[in-house]
Amino acid sequence: MDGFKIFHNGRWGKSRAALQLLRDSNIEPVIINYLNDPIQESELRSISKKLNLAPSAWVRKNEKDFKVNKIAKIIHDDNKLYKAMCKYPKIIERPIIYRGEKAVIGRPPENIFKLI
């Protein structure tokens, strides 16, 4: 199986666990280190469609960047929220695994089986 991508943060256990589950299923995804590689707003919009979720459903509301930058004030304005997600990528839920037109949030990591 190919075409898998993962928004990954190797410092976090859930992200590492999801990556390992993919590898245990003989899938080597394209790894996107979203904290180091700039994310385009268009990519976030695409992922939102693949998840079938508004961006407010896949931001980390307890993340320091979310609180310090008062992102709660714009949580229902998708356009502003996408811009904030680009500027503060730590607020993006992780990991996100996608293939084709479908995506899942890997919390719990077993969610990836919905794509396999």
PDB file of C-alpha atoms in Angstrom:
ATOM      1  CA  MET A   1       0.000   0.000   0.000  1.00  0.00           C
ATOM      2  CA  ASP A   2       1.342   3.370  -0.875  1.00  0.00           C
ATOM      3  CA  GLY A   3       0.220   6.944  -0.794  1.00  0.00           C
ATOM      4  CA  PHE A   4       0.077   7.205   2.976  1.00  0.00           C
ATOM      5  CA  LYS A   5       1.216  10.414   4.636  1.00  0.00           C
ATOM      6  CA  ILE A   6       1.535  11.215   8.303  1.00  0.00           C
ATOM      7  CA  PHE A   7       1.711  14.594  10.014  1.00  0.00           C
ATOM      8  CA  HIS A   8       4.206  13.471  12.591  1.00  0.00           C
ATOM      9  CA  ASN A   9       5.903  14.754  15.705  1.00  0.00           C
ATOM     10  CA  GLY A  10       8.459  12.171  16.783  1.00  0.00           C
ATOM     11  CA  ARG A  11       8.627  13.611  20.294  1.00  0.00           C
ATOM     12  CA  TRP A  12       5.126  12.344  21.112  1.00  0.00           C
ATOM     13  CA  GLY A  13       4.228   8.774  21.910  1.00  0.00           C
ATOM     14  CA  LYS A  14       0.910   8.658  20.017  1.00  0.00           C
ATOM     15  CA  SER A  15       2.638   9.867  16.890  1.00  0.00           C
ATOM     16  CA  ARG A  16       5.412   7.284  17.223  1.00  0.00           C
ATOM     17  CA  ALA A  17       2.847   4.555  17.944  1.00  0.00           C
ATOM     18  CA  ALA A  18       0.812   5.425  14.846  1.00  0.00           C
ATOM     19  CA  LEU A  19       3.930   5.394  12.686  1.00  0.00           C
ATOM     20  CA  GLN A  20       4.902   2.011  14.114  1.00  0.00           C
ATOM     21  CA  LEU A  21       1.436   0.589  13.415  1.00  0.00           C
ATOM     22  CA  LEU A  22       1.774   1.694   9.797  1.00  0.00           C
ATOM     23  CA  ARG A  23       5.198   0.102   9.547  1.00  0.00           C
ATOM     24  CA  ASP A  24       3.947  -3.079  11.215  1.00  0.00           C
ATOM     25  CA  SER A  25       1.346  -3.175   8.422  1.00  0.00           C
ATOM     26  CA  ASN A  26       4.144  -2.951   5.823  1.00  0.00           C
ATOM     27  CA  ILE A  27       3.328   0.674   5.050  1.00  0.00           C
ATOM     28  CA  GLU A  28       6.120   3.220   4.863  1.00  0.00           C
ATOM     29  CA  PRO A  29       4.351   6.583   4.791  1.00  0.00           C
ATOM     30  CA  VAL A  30       5.688   9.913   3.699  1.00  0.00           C
ATOM     31  CA  ILE A  31       6.535  11.560   7.008  1.00  0.00           C
ATOM     32  CA  ILE A  32       5.695  15.237   7.270  1.00  0.00           C
ATOM     33  CA  ASN A  33       7.368  16.882  10.229  1.00  0.00           C
ATOM     34  CA  TYR A  34       4.842  19.668  10.390  1.00  0.00           C
ATOM     35  CA  LEU A  35       6.762  21.569  13.067  1.00  0.00           C
ATOM     36  CA  ASN A  36       9.778  21.974  10.769  1.00  0.00           C
ATOM     37  CA  ASP A  37       8.183  22.047   7.316  1.00  0.00           C
ATOM     38  CA  PRO A  38       5.891  25.023   6.697  1.00  0.00           C
ATOM     39  CA  ILE A  39       2.266  24.037   6.197  1.00  0.00           C
ATOM     40  CA  GLN A  40       0.239  25.763   3.535  1.00  0.00           C
ATOM     41  CA  GLU A  41      -3.285  26.866   4.325  1.00  0.00           C
ATOM     42  CA  SER A  42      -4.529  25.000   1.248  1.00  0.00           C
ATOM     43  CA  GLU A  43      -3.093  21.760   2.664  1.00  0.00           C
ATOM     44  CA  LEU A  44      -4.882  22.304   5.977  1.00  0.00           C
ATOM     45  CA  ARG A  45      -8.145  22.921   4.126  1.00  0.00           C
ATOM     46  CA  SER A  46      -7.627  19.713   2.169  1.00  0.00           C
ATOM     47  CA  ILE A  47      -6.925  17.734   5.327  1.00  0.00           C
ATOM     48  CA  SER A  48     -10.042  19.175   6.956  1.00  0.00           C
ATOM     49  CA  LYS A  49     -12.134  17.868   4.042  1.00  0.00           C
ATOM     50  CA  LYS A  50     -10.435  14.472   4.254  1.00  0.00           C
ATOM     51  CA  LEU A  51     -11.122  14.303   7.989  1.00  0.00           C
ATOM     52  CA  ASN A  52     -14.660  15.570   7.396  1.00  0.00           C
ATOM     53  CA  LEU A  53     -14.101  17.876  10.365  1.00  0.00           C
ATOM     54  CA  ALA A  54     -14.046  21.620  10.862  1.00  0.00           C
ATOM     55  CA  PRO A  55     -10.574  22.841  11.846  1.00  0.00           C
ATOM     56  CA  SER A  56     -11.827  23.622  15.353  1.00  0.00           C
ATOM     57  CA  ALA A  57     -12.279  19.867  15.866  1.00  0.00           C
ATOM     58  CA  TRP A  58      -8.599  19.112  15.307  1.00  0.00           C
ATOM     59  CA  VAL A  59      -6.759  21.812  17.169  1.00  0.00           C
ATOM     60  CA  ARG A  60      -5.119  21.249  20.521  1.00  0.00           C
ATOM     61  CA  LYS A  61      -6.996  23.595  22.821  1.00  0.00           C
ATOM     62  CA  ASN A  62      -4.744  22.843  25.778  1.00  0.00           C
ATOM     63  CA  GLU A  63      -1.568  23.663  23.860  1.00  0.00           C
ATOM     64  CA  LYS A  64       0.364  26.653  25.193  1.00  0.00           C
ATOM     65  CA  ASP A  65       0.371  28.413  21.787  1.00  0.00           C
ATOM     66  CA  PHE A  66      -3.429  28.100  21.683  1.00  0.00           C
ATOM     67  CA  LYS A  67      -3.822  29.751  25.061  1.00  0.00           C
ATOM     68  CA  VAL A  68      -1.084  32.397  24.843  1.00  0.00           C
ATOM     69  CA  ASN A  69      -2.248  33.585  21.425  1.00  0.00           C
ATOM     70  CA  LYS A  70      -5.923  33.624  22.464  1.00  0.00           C
ATOM     71  CA  ILE A  71      -6.955  31.406  19.589  1.00  0.00           C
ATOM     72  CA  ALA A  72     -10.178  30.532  21.414  1.00  0.00           C
ATOM     73  CA  LYS A  73     -11.445  33.954  20.280  1.00  0.00           C
ATOM     74  CA  ILE A  74     -11.255  32.852  16.625  1.00  0.00           C
ATOM     75  CA  ILE A  75     -12.140  29.171  17.055  1.00  0.00           C
ATOM     76  CA  HIS A  76     -15.364  29.496  15.014  1.00  0.00           C
ATOM     77  CA  ASP A  77     -13.818  31.506  12.179  1.00  0.00           C
ATOM     78  CA  ASP A  78     -12.351  28.817   9.928  1.00  0.00           C
ATOM     79  CA  ASN A  79     -10.382  31.275   7.788  1.00  0.00           C
ATOM     80  CA  LYS A  80      -8.649  32.847  10.787  1.00  0.00           C
ATOM     81  CA  LEU A  81      -8.159  29.471  12.427  1.00  0.00           C
ATOM     82  CA  TYR A  82      -6.400  28.025   9.368  1.00  0.00           C
ATOM     83  CA  LYS A  83      -4.048  31.013   9.397  1.00  0.00           C
ATOM     84  CA  ALA A  84      -3.358  30.464  13.106  1.00  0.00           C
ATOM     85  CA  MET A  85      -2.679  26.774  12.470  1.00  0.00           C
ATOM     86  CA  CYS A  86      -0.091  27.741   9.861  1.00  0.00           C
ATOM     87  CA  LYS A  87       1.517  30.246  12.194  1.00  0.00           C
ATOM     88  CA  TYR A  88       1.391  28.035  15.316  1.00  0.00           C
ATOM     89  CA  PRO A  89       1.626  24.434  14.052  1.00  0.00           C
ATOM     90  CA  LYS A  90       1.889  23.037  17.590  1.00  0.00           C
ATOM     91  CA  ILE A  91      -1.863  23.584  17.924  1.00  0.00           C
ATOM     92  CA  ILE A  92      -2.551  21.013  15.198  1.00  0.00           C
ATOM     93  CA  GLU A  93      -3.688  17.666  16.534  1.00  0.00           C
ATOM     94  CA  ARG A  94      -1.225  14.883  15.900  1.00  0.00           C
ATOM     95  CA  PRO A  95      -0.720  12.563  14.290  1.00  0.00           C
ATOM     96  CA  ILE A  96      -2.876  12.908  11.202  1.00  0.00           C
ATOM     97  CA  ILE A  97      -2.639  10.085   8.719  1.00  0.00           C
ATOM     98  CA  TYR A  98      -4.099  10.357   5.265  1.00  0.00           C
ATOM     99  CA  ARG A  99      -4.299   8.557   1.983  1.00  0.00           C
ATOM    100  CA  GLY A 100      -6.224   9.663  -1.052  1.00  0.00           C
ATOM    101  CA  GLU A 101      -9.396  11.430  -0.003  1.00  0.00           C
ATOM    102  CA  LYS A 102      -9.568  10.040   3.528  1.00  0.00           C
ATOM    103  CA  ALA A 103      -7.779  10.952   6.744  1.00  0.00           C
ATOM    104  CA  VAL A 104      -7.859  10.045  10.411  1.00  0.00           C
ATOM    105  CA  ILE A 105      -6.451  11.467  13.589  1.00  0.00           C
ATOM    106  CA  GLY A 106      -4.196   8.859  15.150  1.00  0.00           C
ATOM    107  CA  ARG A 107      -5.548   9.276  18.676  1.00  0.00           C
ATOM    108  CA  PRO A 108      -5.822   6.464  19.459  1.00  0.00           C
ATOM    109  CA  PRO A 109      -3.219   5.124  17.035  1.00  0.00           C
ATOM    110  CA  GLU A 110      -5.549   2.252  16.085  1.00  0.00           C
ATOM    111  CA  ASN A 111      -7.653   4.761  14.141  1.00  0.00           C
ATOM    112  CA  ILE A 112      -5.238   4.233  11.254  1.00  0.00           C
ATOM    113  CA  PHE A 113      -6.860   0.841  10.599  1.00  0.00           C
ATOM    114  CA  LYS A 114      -9.817   2.778   9.168  1.00  0.00           C
ATOM    115  CA  LEU A 115      -7.516   3.700   6.251  1.00  0.00           C
ATOM    116  CA  ILE A 116      -5.889   0.328   5.675  1.00  0.00           C
TER     117      ILE A 116
END
